[in-house]
Structure formats: C-alpha cells, structure tokens
N, C-alpha and C. Protein backbone atom coordinates (compact mmCIF):
# COMPACT_ATOMS: atom_id res chain seq x y z
N MET A 1 25.09 -25.01 -0.41
CA MET A 1 24.58 -24.06 0.45
C MET A 1 23.42 -23.44 -0.08
N LYS A 2 22.26 -23.33 0.65
CA LYS A 2 21.10 -22.78 0.33
C LYS A 2 20.99 -21.45 0.89
N LEU A 3 20.85 -20.30 0.21
CA LEU A 3 20.67 -19.08 0.71
C LEU A 3 19.29 -18.70 0.99
N GLY A 4 18.38 -19.29 0.38
CA GLY A 4 16.98 -19.02 0.51
C GLY A 4 16.41 -17.84 -0.43
N ALA A 5 15.29 -17.27 -0.20
CA ALA A 5 14.68 -16.35 -1.15
C ALA A 5 15.77 -15.31 -1.39
N PHE A 6 15.58 -14.85 -2.72
CA PHE A 6 16.40 -13.58 -3.10
C PHE A 6 15.72 -12.41 -3.38
N SER A 7 16.21 -11.39 -2.97
CA SER A 7 15.47 -10.01 -3.36
C SER A 7 16.65 -8.96 -3.45
N ILE A 8 16.39 -7.96 -3.94
CA ILE A 8 17.21 -6.66 -4.14
C ILE A 8 16.65 -5.64 -3.12
N SER A 9 17.30 -4.99 -2.22
CA SER A 9 16.79 -4.25 -1.25
C SER A 9 17.24 -2.72 -1.60
N LEU A 10 16.45 -1.85 -1.87
CA LEU A 10 16.83 -0.61 -2.40
C LEU A 10 16.59 0.62 -1.46
N SER A 11 17.58 1.46 -1.36
CA SER A 11 17.39 2.59 -0.30
C SER A 11 16.86 3.59 -1.20
N VAL A 12 15.65 4.14 -0.85
CA VAL A 12 14.82 5.05 -1.77
C VAL A 12 14.78 6.36 -0.96
N LYS A 13 14.65 7.46 -1.61
CA LYS A 13 14.37 8.76 -1.06
C LYS A 13 12.88 9.08 -0.83
N ASP A 14 11.97 8.61 -1.74
CA ASP A 14 10.54 8.84 -1.55
C ASP A 14 9.85 7.46 -1.80
N LEU A 15 9.34 7.02 -0.66
CA LEU A 15 8.84 5.53 -0.84
C LEU A 15 7.54 5.61 -1.69
N GLN A 16 6.73 6.57 -1.52
CA GLN A 16 5.53 6.48 -2.47
C GLN A 16 5.77 6.58 -4.08
N LYS A 17 6.88 7.55 -4.39
CA LYS A 17 7.39 7.76 -5.66
C LYS A 17 7.82 6.41 -6.22
N SER A 18 8.67 5.72 -5.28
CA SER A 18 9.31 4.37 -5.83
C SER A 18 8.11 3.36 -5.99
N LYS A 19 7.24 3.41 -5.08
CA LYS A 19 6.13 2.36 -5.14
C LYS A 19 5.50 2.57 -6.53
N ASP A 20 5.04 3.83 -6.64
CA ASP A 20 4.32 4.14 -7.93
C ASP A 20 5.16 3.71 -9.25
N PHE A 21 6.50 3.92 -9.20
CA PHE A 21 7.25 3.53 -10.45
C PHE A 21 7.30 2.14 -10.62
N TYR A 22 7.60 1.32 -9.51
CA TYR A 22 7.73 -0.05 -9.72
C TYR A 22 6.38 -0.74 -9.91
N GLU A 23 5.27 -0.19 -9.49
CA GLU A 23 3.98 -0.62 -10.02
C GLU A 23 3.65 -0.55 -11.47
N LYS A 24 4.24 0.56 -11.90
CA LYS A 24 4.22 0.62 -13.54
C LYS A 24 4.90 -0.46 -14.18
N LEU A 25 5.85 -0.92 -13.40
CA LEU A 25 6.74 -2.16 -14.16
C LEU A 25 6.07 -3.48 -13.92
N GLY A 26 4.96 -3.40 -13.12
CA GLY A 26 4.28 -4.65 -13.02
C GLY A 26 4.32 -5.26 -11.64
N PHE A 27 4.97 -4.55 -10.70
CA PHE A 27 5.19 -5.19 -9.24
C PHE A 27 3.99 -4.80 -8.55
N SER A 28 3.65 -5.67 -7.54
CA SER A 28 2.58 -5.37 -6.60
C SER A 28 3.01 -5.43 -5.18
N GLN A 29 2.43 -4.85 -4.24
CA GLN A 29 2.82 -4.95 -2.95
C GLN A 29 2.58 -6.38 -2.36
N MET A 30 3.65 -7.23 -1.63
CA MET A 30 3.30 -8.32 -1.02
C MET A 30 3.59 -8.42 0.49
N GLY A 31 4.15 -7.12 0.97
CA GLY A 31 4.44 -7.02 2.28
C GLY A 31 4.91 -5.63 2.66
N GLY A 32 5.25 -5.46 3.89
CA GLY A 32 5.87 -4.19 4.28
C GLY A 32 4.56 -3.25 4.62
N ASN A 33 4.94 -2.00 5.07
CA ASN A 33 4.10 -1.06 5.66
C ASN A 33 4.67 0.31 5.40
N MET A 34 3.74 1.20 4.54
CA MET A 34 4.25 2.63 4.40
C MET A 34 4.52 3.32 5.62
N ASP A 35 3.76 3.12 6.70
CA ASP A 35 3.93 3.86 7.98
C ASP A 35 5.27 3.40 8.63
N HIS A 36 5.79 2.15 8.21
CA HIS A 36 7.14 1.76 8.91
C HIS A 36 8.28 2.00 7.86
N ASN A 37 7.92 2.72 6.73
CA ASN A 37 8.93 3.30 5.71
C ASN A 37 9.67 2.13 4.85
N TYR A 38 8.71 0.92 4.69
CA TYR A 38 9.30 -0.04 3.90
C TYR A 38 8.22 -0.83 3.18
N LEU A 39 8.39 -1.26 1.99
CA LEU A 39 7.47 -2.08 1.27
C LEU A 39 8.31 -3.15 0.46
N ILE A 40 7.57 -4.40 0.52
CA ILE A 40 8.04 -5.42 -0.33
C ILE A 40 7.16 -5.53 -1.67
N LEU A 41 7.74 -5.61 -2.78
CA LEU A 41 6.92 -5.63 -3.91
C LEU A 41 7.38 -6.89 -4.84
N LYS A 42 6.53 -7.55 -5.57
CA LYS A 42 6.74 -8.73 -6.22
C LYS A 42 6.31 -8.60 -7.66
N ASN A 43 6.90 -9.15 -8.54
CA ASN A 43 6.60 -9.43 -9.95
C ASN A 43 6.96 -10.82 -10.40
N GLY A 44 6.05 -11.80 -10.45
CA GLY A 44 6.45 -13.02 -10.78
C GLY A 44 7.32 -13.65 -9.51
N ASP A 45 8.49 -14.14 -9.76
CA ASP A 45 9.35 -14.58 -8.74
C ASP A 45 10.40 -13.40 -8.40
N HIS A 46 10.14 -12.38 -8.80
CA HIS A 46 11.16 -11.17 -8.57
C HIS A 46 10.75 -10.37 -7.51
N ILE A 47 11.49 -10.07 -6.56
CA ILE A 47 11.25 -9.23 -5.32
C ILE A 47 12.17 -8.04 -5.19
N ILE A 48 11.58 -6.90 -4.87
CA ILE A 48 12.17 -5.76 -4.55
C ILE A 48 11.71 -5.22 -3.25
N GLY A 49 12.61 -4.99 -2.24
CA GLY A 49 12.28 -4.22 -1.08
C GLY A 49 12.60 -2.87 -1.14
N LEU A 50 11.72 -1.87 -0.82
CA LEU A 50 11.98 -0.34 -0.86
C LEU A 50 12.01 -0.17 0.57
N PHE A 51 13.18 0.60 0.79
CA PHE A 51 13.36 1.11 2.27
C PHE A 51 13.61 2.56 2.32
N GLN A 52 13.03 3.33 2.91
CA GLN A 52 13.31 4.75 3.09
C GLN A 52 13.93 4.96 4.43
N ALA A 53 15.19 5.64 4.27
CA ALA A 53 15.73 6.18 5.45
C ALA A 53 16.11 5.02 6.39
N MET A 54 16.28 3.83 6.03
CA MET A 54 16.76 2.84 6.88
C MET A 54 18.06 2.38 6.76
N PHE A 55 18.76 2.51 5.76
CA PHE A 55 20.16 2.17 5.57
C PHE A 55 20.69 2.79 4.32
N ASP A 56 21.95 2.93 4.18
CA ASP A 56 22.53 3.51 3.09
C ASP A 56 23.03 2.70 1.89
N GLY A 57 22.69 3.11 0.72
CA GLY A 57 23.18 2.18 -0.38
C GLY A 57 22.02 1.07 -0.49
N ASN A 58 22.18 0.20 -1.69
CA ASN A 58 21.38 -0.84 -1.99
C ASN A 58 22.14 -2.05 -1.51
N MET A 59 21.41 -3.25 -1.41
CA MET A 59 21.88 -4.47 -1.16
C MET A 59 21.21 -5.70 -1.77
N LEU A 60 22.03 -6.73 -1.94
CA LEU A 60 21.44 -8.10 -2.29
C LEU A 60 21.06 -8.60 -0.92
N THR A 61 19.82 -9.31 -0.84
CA THR A 61 19.30 -9.80 0.26
C THR A 61 18.72 -11.45 0.11
N PHE A 62 19.12 -12.12 0.91
CA PHE A 62 18.78 -13.57 1.01
C PHE A 62 18.17 -13.83 2.28
N ASN A 63 17.18 -14.73 2.24
CA ASN A 63 16.48 -15.13 3.35
C ASN A 63 16.24 -16.69 3.55
N PRO A 64 17.23 -17.23 4.19
CA PRO A 64 17.37 -18.61 4.52
C PRO A 64 16.06 -18.91 5.28
N GLY A 65 15.60 -20.11 4.81
CA GLY A 65 14.21 -20.49 5.46
C GLY A 65 12.94 -20.26 4.62
N TRP A 66 13.12 -19.27 3.61
CA TRP A 66 11.74 -18.83 2.99
C TRP A 66 12.02 -19.12 1.58
N ASP A 67 10.81 -19.19 0.87
CA ASP A 67 10.89 -19.45 -0.73
C ASP A 67 10.62 -17.97 -1.15
N GLN A 68 10.35 -17.80 -2.54
CA GLN A 68 10.20 -16.66 -3.18
C GLN A 68 8.84 -16.04 -2.78
N ASN A 69 7.91 -16.85 -1.96
CA ASN A 69 6.81 -16.24 -1.69
C ASN A 69 6.64 -15.94 -0.24
N ALA A 70 7.88 -15.91 0.40
CA ALA A 70 7.86 -15.76 1.77
C ALA A 70 7.25 -16.85 2.82
N GLN A 71 7.17 -18.06 2.11
CA GLN A 71 6.70 -19.22 2.85
C GLN A 71 7.83 -20.03 3.37
N ASN A 72 7.60 -20.59 4.66
CA ASN A 72 8.64 -21.39 5.07
C ASN A 72 9.02 -22.65 4.43
N LEU A 73 10.18 -22.77 4.35
CA LEU A 73 10.77 -24.03 3.60
C LEU A 73 10.97 -25.16 4.61
N GLU A 74 10.71 -26.50 4.56
CA GLU A 74 10.79 -27.39 5.26
C GLU A 74 12.28 -27.62 5.92
N SER A 75 13.10 -27.54 4.83
CA SER A 75 14.56 -27.82 5.03
C SER A 75 15.30 -26.59 4.66
N PHE A 76 16.27 -25.92 5.38
CA PHE A 76 17.13 -24.93 4.94
C PHE A 76 18.31 -24.95 5.78
N ASP A 77 19.31 -24.20 5.19
CA ASP A 77 20.63 -24.06 5.84
C ASP A 77 20.68 -22.80 6.75
N ASP A 78 20.74 -23.02 7.98
CA ASP A 78 20.74 -22.01 9.14
C ASP A 78 21.87 -20.95 8.70
N VAL A 79 21.54 -19.74 9.04
CA VAL A 79 22.58 -18.53 8.76
C VAL A 79 23.76 -18.97 9.45
N ARG A 80 23.88 -19.57 10.60
CA ARG A 80 25.11 -19.79 11.31
C ARG A 80 25.92 -20.74 10.58
N ASP A 81 25.29 -21.69 9.92
CA ASP A 81 26.02 -22.71 9.10
C ASP A 81 26.49 -22.07 7.88
N ILE A 82 25.87 -21.24 7.36
CA ILE A 82 26.34 -20.43 6.10
C ILE A 82 27.45 -19.57 6.49
N GLN A 83 27.33 -18.95 7.64
CA GLN A 83 28.62 -18.12 8.20
C GLN A 83 29.71 -18.90 8.44
N LYS A 84 29.71 -20.03 8.96
CA LYS A 84 30.81 -21.04 9.09
C LYS A 84 31.42 -21.34 7.80
N HIS A 85 30.55 -21.85 6.67
CA HIS A 85 31.09 -22.06 5.36
C HIS A 85 31.95 -20.79 4.82
N LEU A 86 31.17 -19.65 4.86
CA LEU A 86 31.83 -18.47 4.29
C LEU A 86 33.28 -18.16 5.00
N LYS A 87 33.20 -18.29 6.32
CA LYS A 87 34.45 -18.12 6.96
C LYS A 87 35.62 -19.08 6.63
N GLU A 88 35.08 -20.22 6.38
CA GLU A 88 36.01 -21.26 5.89
C GLU A 88 36.63 -21.08 4.53
N GLN A 89 35.73 -20.27 3.72
CA GLN A 89 36.29 -19.90 2.48
C GLN A 89 37.07 -18.66 2.41
N GLY A 90 37.30 -18.10 3.65
CA GLY A 90 38.10 -16.88 3.74
C GLY A 90 37.39 -15.66 3.59
N ILE A 91 36.00 -15.46 3.66
CA ILE A 91 35.24 -14.48 3.28
C ILE A 91 35.16 -13.65 4.74
N VAL A 92 35.41 -12.31 4.59
CA VAL A 92 35.47 -11.57 5.86
C VAL A 92 33.95 -11.10 5.91
N LEU A 93 33.28 -11.25 7.10
CA LEU A 93 31.94 -10.75 7.44
C LEU A 93 32.01 -9.42 8.09
N GLU A 94 31.10 -8.48 7.60
CA GLU A 94 31.15 -7.20 8.18
C GLU A 94 30.27 -7.25 9.61
N LYS A 95 29.33 -8.12 9.78
CA LYS A 95 28.54 -8.52 10.94
C LYS A 95 28.48 -10.03 11.02
N GLU A 96 28.75 -10.69 12.09
CA GLU A 96 28.63 -12.02 12.35
C GLU A 96 27.39 -12.41 13.24
N ALA A 97 26.85 -13.50 12.94
CA ALA A 97 25.71 -14.08 13.75
C ALA A 97 26.23 -14.55 15.06
N ASP A 98 25.49 -14.53 16.03
CA ASP A 98 25.91 -15.20 17.37
C ASP A 98 25.64 -16.54 17.31
N GLU A 99 26.72 -17.30 17.24
CA GLU A 99 26.56 -18.74 17.12
C GLU A 99 26.01 -19.65 18.27
N THR A 100 25.99 -18.85 19.28
CA THR A 100 25.35 -19.57 20.77
C THR A 100 23.80 -19.47 20.59
N THR A 101 23.23 -18.88 19.71
CA THR A 101 21.76 -18.78 19.65
C THR A 101 21.17 -19.65 18.46
N SER A 102 19.92 -19.59 18.39
CA SER A 102 19.15 -20.28 17.31
C SER A 102 17.97 -19.44 16.92
N GLY A 103 17.34 -19.57 15.81
CA GLY A 103 16.41 -18.87 15.37
C GLY A 103 16.83 -17.57 14.52
N PRO A 104 16.01 -16.53 14.51
CA PRO A 104 16.22 -15.47 13.74
C PRO A 104 17.70 -14.79 14.09
N GLU A 105 18.42 -14.43 12.93
CA GLU A 105 19.77 -13.76 12.84
C GLU A 105 20.21 -13.39 11.46
N HIS A 106 21.12 -12.71 11.23
CA HIS A 106 21.64 -12.18 10.09
C HIS A 106 23.09 -11.94 10.12
N ILE A 107 23.70 -11.81 8.86
CA ILE A 107 25.06 -11.47 8.75
C ILE A 107 25.15 -10.53 7.55
N TYR A 108 26.19 -9.67 7.61
CA TYR A 108 26.39 -8.86 6.30
C TYR A 108 27.87 -9.03 5.88
N LEU A 109 28.00 -9.04 4.50
CA LEU A 109 29.26 -9.23 3.94
C LEU A 109 29.41 -8.30 2.69
N LYS A 110 30.42 -7.97 2.22
CA LYS A 110 30.63 -7.15 1.05
C LYS A 110 31.26 -8.01 -0.11
N ASP A 111 31.02 -7.92 -1.33
CA ASP A 111 31.66 -8.60 -2.48
C ASP A 111 32.81 -7.69 -2.73
N PRO A 112 33.66 -8.05 -3.63
CA PRO A 112 34.88 -7.53 -3.99
C PRO A 112 34.75 -6.09 -4.50
N ASP A 113 33.57 -5.62 -4.87
CA ASP A 113 33.43 -4.27 -5.33
C ASP A 113 32.72 -3.35 -4.28
N GLY A 114 32.55 -3.96 -3.21
CA GLY A 114 31.93 -3.21 -1.95
C GLY A 114 30.34 -3.24 -1.91
N ASN A 115 29.76 -4.05 -2.70
CA ASN A 115 28.33 -4.32 -2.59
C ASN A 115 27.94 -4.95 -1.47
N MET A 116 27.06 -4.44 -0.63
CA MET A 116 26.60 -5.14 0.53
C MET A 116 25.67 -6.27 0.08
N ILE A 117 25.79 -7.48 1.10
CA ILE A 117 25.11 -8.54 0.91
C ILE A 117 24.40 -8.85 2.27
N LEU A 118 23.14 -9.05 2.40
CA LEU A 118 22.63 -9.33 3.71
C LEU A 118 21.96 -10.75 3.63
N ILE A 119 22.33 -11.43 4.58
CA ILE A 119 21.82 -12.93 4.71
C ILE A 119 21.03 -12.81 5.96
N ASP A 120 19.62 -12.69 5.84
CA ASP A 120 18.83 -12.41 7.08
C ASP A 120 17.84 -13.54 7.12
N GLN A 121 18.09 -14.26 8.20
CA GLN A 121 16.95 -15.58 8.51
C GLN A 121 15.97 -15.00 9.49
N HIS A 122 14.79 -15.20 9.21
CA HIS A 122 13.47 -14.73 10.12
C HIS A 122 13.14 -15.70 11.05
N ARG A 123 13.53 -16.96 11.05
CA ARG A 123 13.01 -17.95 11.81
C ARG A 123 14.08 -19.00 12.37
C-alpha cells in the first residue's frame, strides 16, 4: 500500500511566529498562503504544514498521488483502495471516502494513542 507524500500538519496559534521559527531550522515555504491561514514548509524531503485555526491538534498527513515535491506520481494507490485495505484490517475510520466517486477525497483515522492521521488525495 502506497500512502504517498508524508508531512506533519501542525495546528499553530500564530502562523507568522511559527513560520519564523521553522525558517530558523532551515525550512522554506513551498506552498500555502498566509492570507488563507496555512503554509507548507520544506527542508530537504521533510515537510511541515502550519495551519492556524483550521483544526484541533496535530496530525500525520499522507497524500496519495504526490511525491515529496507535490509532483504527481504516475502510479499510486487511490484513497478508496487504501480505505478498503484498512477496513479489511479492522481499522475504524473516523471519516470515510465516498466509494462511488473518483478523484480528490480524504479519510481520517486515529492510531491506538488517539493521534489523528489524514490520508488526503488531491487528484
């Protein structure tokens, strides 16, 4: 099962302060928009999403169909196929994808410690 690009999505109190902090760690902006309250920062293959007032808590994020540079992959596992596999493994999903559709869709699940995992397909 291929989950795609990986990043950590952080819920931040002050987007500018967080941006300044992570830039000091060598991250630079690769996406997002301050006016829309989120930024995507990158350092090598490491990606951090900073989100102000968009969700509670932090989460692991996977993007099927993308590589670590947000470029489309030729071949990838659709989020609906990932969902089917997870359900076959007995994993309970917090939010399921609509299996009657195609294209962009997402699912949420929690690990045994309650950490949120987002599998978010953009295409």
